[in-house]
């Protein structure tokens, strides 16, 4: 997707503070952090929303989560804990339409989320 900002970050065409990458996934710090650590993990391949996932994407989604757990460990969050979430469409609060997993940590999370 040529106009997708997260595709451009994945391709290295616009800057981001990248802290994780492999063949399938890129992780970078959120521009507008909502916690002391706020990282976004994205598939390199453009998938707009959770609704667009196909059965063949199941391994990719699992990989996003194992990447998030690695990043959480690297950031020193594993023992105290952290939150992961994916927003979907308007009511879910999604603003960038390239699937991304938020990893938030470094403070106590509230429940229910707003
Ligand atoms: P969501 O609301 O779930 O679609 O989250 C989108 C997140 O993406 C939001 O927390 C802010 C972040 N974001 C938007 N544009 C950029 C950008 O250009 N660079 C970085 N690093 N983060 C961005």
Coordinates of C-alpha atoms and ligand atoms in Angstrom, one line a residue:
X1 CA 0.0 0.0 0.0
X2 CA 1.9 3.0 -1.3
X3 CA 0.1 5.6 1.0
X4 CA 0.2 3.6 4.2
X5 CA 2.4 5.2 6.8
X6 CA 3.3 1.9 8.5
X7 CA 4.2 0.3 5.2
X8 CA 6.6 3.2 4.7
X9 CA 8.0 2.7 8.2
X10 CA 8.4 -1.0 7.5
X11 CA 10.2 -0.2 4.2
X12 CA 12.5 2.3 5.9
X13 CA 11.1 5.2 3.8
X14 CA 10.1 7.3 6.8
X15 CA 12.0 7.3 10.1
X16 CA 10.9 5.5 13.3
X17 CA 12.7 4.4 16.4
X18 CA 12.9 0.7 15.4
X19 CA 13.8 -1.6 18.2
X20 CA 12.9 -5.0 16.7
X21 CA 12.8 -6.6 13.2
X22 CA 12.8 -9.9 11.5
X23 CA 11.6 -11.3 8.2
X24 CA 7.9 -10.9 9.1
X25 CA 7.6 -8.2 11.7
X26 CA 8.9 -4.7 12.6
X27 CA 8.7 -3.1 16.1
X28 CA 9.1 0.6 16.7
X29 CA 8.3 3.1 19.4
X30 CA 4.9 4.8 19.2
X31 CA 5.1 8.5 18.3
X32 CA 2.6 9.4 21.0
X33 CA 3.4 7.1 23.9
X34 CA 0.6 6.2 26.3
X35 CA 3.0 4.5 28.8
X36 CA 6.7 4.7 29.6
X37 CA 7.2 1.9 27.1
X38 CA 4.9 2.0 24.1
X39 CA 5.9 -0.1 21.1
X40 CA 4.0 -1.0 18.0
X41 CA 4.6 -4.4 16.3
X42 CA 3.4 -4.6 12.7
X43 CA 3.5 -7.2 10.0
X44 CA 5.7 -6.1 7.1
X45 CA 2.9 -7.1 4.8
X46 CA -0.1 -4.7 4.6
X47 CA -3.2 -6.0 6.4
X48 CA -5.6 -3.2 7.1
X49 CA -7.5 -4.4 10.2
X50 CA -8.1 -7.5 12.3
X51 CA -11.2 -8.0 10.2
X52 CA -9.0 -8.7 7.2
X53 CA -7.1 -11.6 8.6
X54 CA -7.3 -14.8 6.7
X55 CA -6.8 -18.3 8.1
X56 CA -3.4 -18.4 6.5
X57 CA -2.4 -15.4 8.6
X58 CA -2.7 -17.3 11.9
X59 CA 1.0 -18.1 12.1
X60 CA 1.8 -14.4 11.4
X61 CA -0.4 -13.2 14.2
X62 CA 1.2 -15.7 16.6
X63 CA 4.6 -14.4 15.5
X64 CA 3.5 -10.8 16.3
X65 CA 2.8 -12.0 19.8
X66 CA 6.1 -13.9 20.3
X67 CA 7.9 -10.8 18.9
X68 CA 6.0 -8.7 21.5
X69 CA 7.1 -11.0 24.3
X70 CA 10.7 -10.8 23.2
X71 CA 10.5 -7.0 23.1
X72 CA 8.9 -6.9 26.5
X73 CA 11.7 -9.0 27.9
X74 CA 14.3 -6.8 26.2
X75 CA 12.6 -3.7 27.7
X76 CA 12.7 -5.3 31.2
X77 CA 8.9 -5.6 31.4
X78 CA 8.4 -9.3 31.5
X79 CA 8.3 -9.8 35.3
X80 CA 6.2 -6.8 36.3
X81 CA 3.9 -7.2 33.3
X82 CA 2.6 -5.2 30.4
X83 CA -0.4 -5.0 28.1
X84 CA -0.8 -5.9 24.4
X85 CA -3.8 -4.9 22.3
X86 CA -5.1 -4.4 18.8
X87 CA -7.6 -1.7 18.0
X88 CA -10.1 -2.5 15.2
X89 CA -12.0 0.2 13.3
X90 CA -13.7 3.2 14.7
X91 CA -15.3 2.0 17.9
X92 CA -12.0 0.1 18.7
X93 CA -10.1 3.4 18.3
X94 CA -8.0 2.4 15.3
X95 CA -6.5 5.4 13.5
X96 CA -3.8 3.8 11.3
X97 CA -5.2 1.1 9.0
X98 CA -2.2 -1.3 9.0
X99 CA -2.6 -4.0 11.6
X100 CA -0.5 -3.2 14.7
X101 CA -0.1 -4.7 18.1
X102 CA 0.4 -2.2 20.9
X103 CA 2.8 -3.2 23.6
X104 CA 2.4 -0.9 26.7
X105 CA 4.3 -1.2 29.9
X106 CA 6.2 0.6 32.7
X107 CA 3.1 1.6 34.6
X108 CA 0.1 -0.1 36.2
X109 CA -2.6 -0.5 33.5
X110 CA -6.2 0.3 34.4
X111 CA -9.2 -1.9 33.7
X112 CA -11.6 -1.5 32.0
X113 CA -9.7 0.5 29.3
X114 CA -11.4 3.8 28.3
Ligands
LIG1 P1 -4.3 3.0 16.7 O1 -5.1 4.1 17.3 O2 -4.5 1.7 17.4 O3 -4.5 2.9 15.2 O4 -2.8 3.3 16.9 C1 -2.0 4.1 16.1 C2 -0.8 4.5 16.8 O5 0.2 4.8 15.9 C3 -0.9 5.7 17.7 O6 -0.7 5.3 19.0 C4 0.1 6.7 17.2 C5 1.0 5.9 16.3 N1 1.5 6.5 15.2 C6 0.8 7.2 14.2 N2 1.6 7.7 13.3 C7 2.9 7.3 13.6 C8 4.1 7.5 13.0 O7 4.3 8.1 12.0 N3 5.2 7.0 13.7 C9 5.1 6.3 14.9 N4 6.2 5.9 15.5 N5 3.9 6.1 15.5 C10 2.8 6.6 14.8

